[in-house]
CSV table of C-alpha atoms in Angstrom, one decimal:
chain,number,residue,atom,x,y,z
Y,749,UNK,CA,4.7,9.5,-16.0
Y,750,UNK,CA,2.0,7.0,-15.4
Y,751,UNK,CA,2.2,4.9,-11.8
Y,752,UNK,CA,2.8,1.7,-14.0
Y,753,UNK,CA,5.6,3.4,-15.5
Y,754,UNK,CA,7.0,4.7,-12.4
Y,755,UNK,CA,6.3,0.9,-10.5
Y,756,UNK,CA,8.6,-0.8,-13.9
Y,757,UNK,CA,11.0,1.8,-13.9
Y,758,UNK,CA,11.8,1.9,-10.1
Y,759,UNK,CA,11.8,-2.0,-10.3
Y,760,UNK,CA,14.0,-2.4,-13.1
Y,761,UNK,CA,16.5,0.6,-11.7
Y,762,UNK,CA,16.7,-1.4,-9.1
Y,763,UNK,CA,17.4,-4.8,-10.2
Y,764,UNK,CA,20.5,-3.2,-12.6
Y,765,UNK,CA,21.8,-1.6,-9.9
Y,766,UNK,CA,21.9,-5.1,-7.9
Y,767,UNK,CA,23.2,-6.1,-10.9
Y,768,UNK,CA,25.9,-3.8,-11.4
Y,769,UNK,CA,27.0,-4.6,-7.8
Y,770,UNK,CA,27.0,-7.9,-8.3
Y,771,UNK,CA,29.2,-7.7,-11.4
Y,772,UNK,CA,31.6,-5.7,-9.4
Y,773,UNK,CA,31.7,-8.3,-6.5
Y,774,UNK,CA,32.0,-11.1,-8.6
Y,775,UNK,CA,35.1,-9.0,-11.5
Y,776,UNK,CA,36.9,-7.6,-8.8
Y,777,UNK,CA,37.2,-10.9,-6.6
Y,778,UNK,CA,36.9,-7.9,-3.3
Y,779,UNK,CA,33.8,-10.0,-1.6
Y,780,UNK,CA,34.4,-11.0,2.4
Y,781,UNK,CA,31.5,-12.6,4.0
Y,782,UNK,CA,32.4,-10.7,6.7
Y,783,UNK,CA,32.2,-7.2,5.1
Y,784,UNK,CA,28.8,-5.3,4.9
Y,785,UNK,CA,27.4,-2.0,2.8
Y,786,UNK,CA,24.7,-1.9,5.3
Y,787,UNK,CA,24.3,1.7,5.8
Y,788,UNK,CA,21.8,1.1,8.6
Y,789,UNK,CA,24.6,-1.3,10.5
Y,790,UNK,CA,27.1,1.3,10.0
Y,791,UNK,CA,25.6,4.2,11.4
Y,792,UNK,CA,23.9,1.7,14.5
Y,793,UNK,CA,26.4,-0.9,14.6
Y,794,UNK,CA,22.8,-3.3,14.7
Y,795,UNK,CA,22.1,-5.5,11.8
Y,796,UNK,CA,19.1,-4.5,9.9
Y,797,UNK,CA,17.0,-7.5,9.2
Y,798,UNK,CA,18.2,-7.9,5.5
Y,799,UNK,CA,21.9,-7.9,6.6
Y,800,UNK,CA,23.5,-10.2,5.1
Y,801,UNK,CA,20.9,-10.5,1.9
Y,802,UNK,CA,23.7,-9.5,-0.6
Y,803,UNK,CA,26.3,-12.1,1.0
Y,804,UNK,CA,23.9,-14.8,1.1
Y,805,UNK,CA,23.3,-13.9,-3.1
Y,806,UNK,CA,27.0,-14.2,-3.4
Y,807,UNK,CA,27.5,-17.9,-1.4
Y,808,UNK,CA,24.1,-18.8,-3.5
Y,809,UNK,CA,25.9,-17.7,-6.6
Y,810,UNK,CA,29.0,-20.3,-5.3
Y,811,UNK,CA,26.7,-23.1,-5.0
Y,812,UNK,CA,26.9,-22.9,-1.4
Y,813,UNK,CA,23.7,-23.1,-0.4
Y,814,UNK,CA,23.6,-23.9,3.3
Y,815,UNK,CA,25.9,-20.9,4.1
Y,816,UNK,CA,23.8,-18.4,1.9
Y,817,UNK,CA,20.8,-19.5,4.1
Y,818,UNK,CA,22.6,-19.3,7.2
Y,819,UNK,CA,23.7,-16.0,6.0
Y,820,UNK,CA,20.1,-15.0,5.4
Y,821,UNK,CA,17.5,-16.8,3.7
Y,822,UNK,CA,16.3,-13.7,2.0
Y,823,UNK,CA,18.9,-14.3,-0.3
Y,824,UNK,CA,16.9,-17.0,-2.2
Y,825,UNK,CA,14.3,-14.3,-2.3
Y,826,UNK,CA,16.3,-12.2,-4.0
Y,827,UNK,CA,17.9,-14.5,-6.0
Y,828,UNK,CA,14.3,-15.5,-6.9
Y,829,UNK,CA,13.3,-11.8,-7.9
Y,830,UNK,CA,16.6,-11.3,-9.8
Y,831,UNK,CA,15.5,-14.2,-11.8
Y,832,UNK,CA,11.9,-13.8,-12.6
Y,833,UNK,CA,11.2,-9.7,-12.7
Y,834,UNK,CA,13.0,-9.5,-16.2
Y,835,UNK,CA,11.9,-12.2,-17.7
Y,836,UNK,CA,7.9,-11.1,-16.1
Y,837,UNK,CA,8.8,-7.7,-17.1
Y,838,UNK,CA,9.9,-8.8,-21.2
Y,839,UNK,CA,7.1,-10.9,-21.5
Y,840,UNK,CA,4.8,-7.8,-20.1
Y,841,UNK,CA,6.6,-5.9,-23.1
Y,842,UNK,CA,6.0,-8.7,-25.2
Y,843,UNK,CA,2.6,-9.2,-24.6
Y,844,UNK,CA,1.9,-5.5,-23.8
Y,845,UNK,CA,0.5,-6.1,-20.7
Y,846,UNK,CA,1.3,-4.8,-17.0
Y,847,UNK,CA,0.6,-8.2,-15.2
Y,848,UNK,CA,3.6,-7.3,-13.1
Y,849,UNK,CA,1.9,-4.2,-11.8
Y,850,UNK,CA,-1.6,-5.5,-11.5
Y,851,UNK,CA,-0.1,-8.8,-9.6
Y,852,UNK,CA,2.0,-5.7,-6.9
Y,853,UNK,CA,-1.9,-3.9,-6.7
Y,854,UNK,CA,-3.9,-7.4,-5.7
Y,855,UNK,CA,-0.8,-8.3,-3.2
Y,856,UNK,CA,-0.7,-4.5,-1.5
Y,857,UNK,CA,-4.7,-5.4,-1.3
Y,858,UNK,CA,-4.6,-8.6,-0.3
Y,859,UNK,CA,-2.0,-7.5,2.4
Y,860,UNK,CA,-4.3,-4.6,3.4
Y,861,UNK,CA,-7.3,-6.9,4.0
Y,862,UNK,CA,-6.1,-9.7,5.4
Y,863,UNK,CA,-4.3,-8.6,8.7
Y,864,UNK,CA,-3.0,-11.9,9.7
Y,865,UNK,CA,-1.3,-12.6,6.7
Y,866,UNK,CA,0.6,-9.4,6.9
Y,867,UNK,CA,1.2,-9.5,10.5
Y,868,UNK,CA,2.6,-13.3,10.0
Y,869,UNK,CA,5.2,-11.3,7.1
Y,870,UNK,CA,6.2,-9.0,9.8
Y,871,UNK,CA,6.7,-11.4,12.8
Y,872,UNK,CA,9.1,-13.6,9.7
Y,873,UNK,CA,10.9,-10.3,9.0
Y,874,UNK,CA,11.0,-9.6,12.9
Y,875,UNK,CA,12.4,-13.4,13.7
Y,876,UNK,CA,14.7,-12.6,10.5
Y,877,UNK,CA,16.4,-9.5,11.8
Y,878,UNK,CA,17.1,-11.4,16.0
Y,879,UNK,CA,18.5,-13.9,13.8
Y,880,UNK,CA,20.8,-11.6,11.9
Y,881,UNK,CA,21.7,-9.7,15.6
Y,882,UNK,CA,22.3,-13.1,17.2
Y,883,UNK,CA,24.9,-14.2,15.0
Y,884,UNK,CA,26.2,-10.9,14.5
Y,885,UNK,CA,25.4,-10.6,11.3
């Protein structure tokens, strides 16, 4: 298996398992905003700095837009990759091309070049995770 087929695949297992979750959160009507599958919180009793990510998804899914932020605002970017990866990954198919992977090489480049950009990421993850620890997230 080629590493463009091993990048789609992983990416695409991925987004139907969110999927699947999501359809299980959303059929069985079980979501609490104050219920977590974080296995990192549950073994540390500490947030991790995407606690709160697949809550967020769920208020954004509501409409409630404020309280997904508030919740974490990584949830838009998820909602955001949720959105665009299959349609980027038919029109790949379409088009036979591997944009998709090319775009994830120039980024993991870019990223490994310019240090400041990826050390402002890190300090936004960083302020991200305090502010999932200070509001108990």
């Amino acid at each position: 298996m080629s590493p463009v087929q091993k990048t789609y695949g992983l990416v695409s297992l991925l987004l139907l398992g969110g999927y699947a979750y999501l359809l299980y959160e959303l059929t069985t009507g079980r979501h609490h905003p104050e219920q977590t599958v974080c296995l990192f919180k549950t073994v540390t009793g500490v947030a991790c700095p995407s606690c709160g990510t697949t809550r967020g998804l769920m208020f954004l899914l509501q409409g409630d837009w404020w309280q997904a932020t508030l919740m974490n605002p990584l949830a838009w970017l998820l909602a955001a990759g949720m959105i665009l990866l299959p349609a980027w990954f038919f029109w790949d198919g379409i088009r036979r091309t591997t944009s998709f992977y090319h775009f994830y090489l120039r980024t993991e480049q870019m990223l490994r070049r310019h240090k400041p950009l990826a050390f402002l990421l890190a300090v936004l993850i960083t302020c991200n995770w305090c502010w999932n620890i200070w509001k108990g997230n």
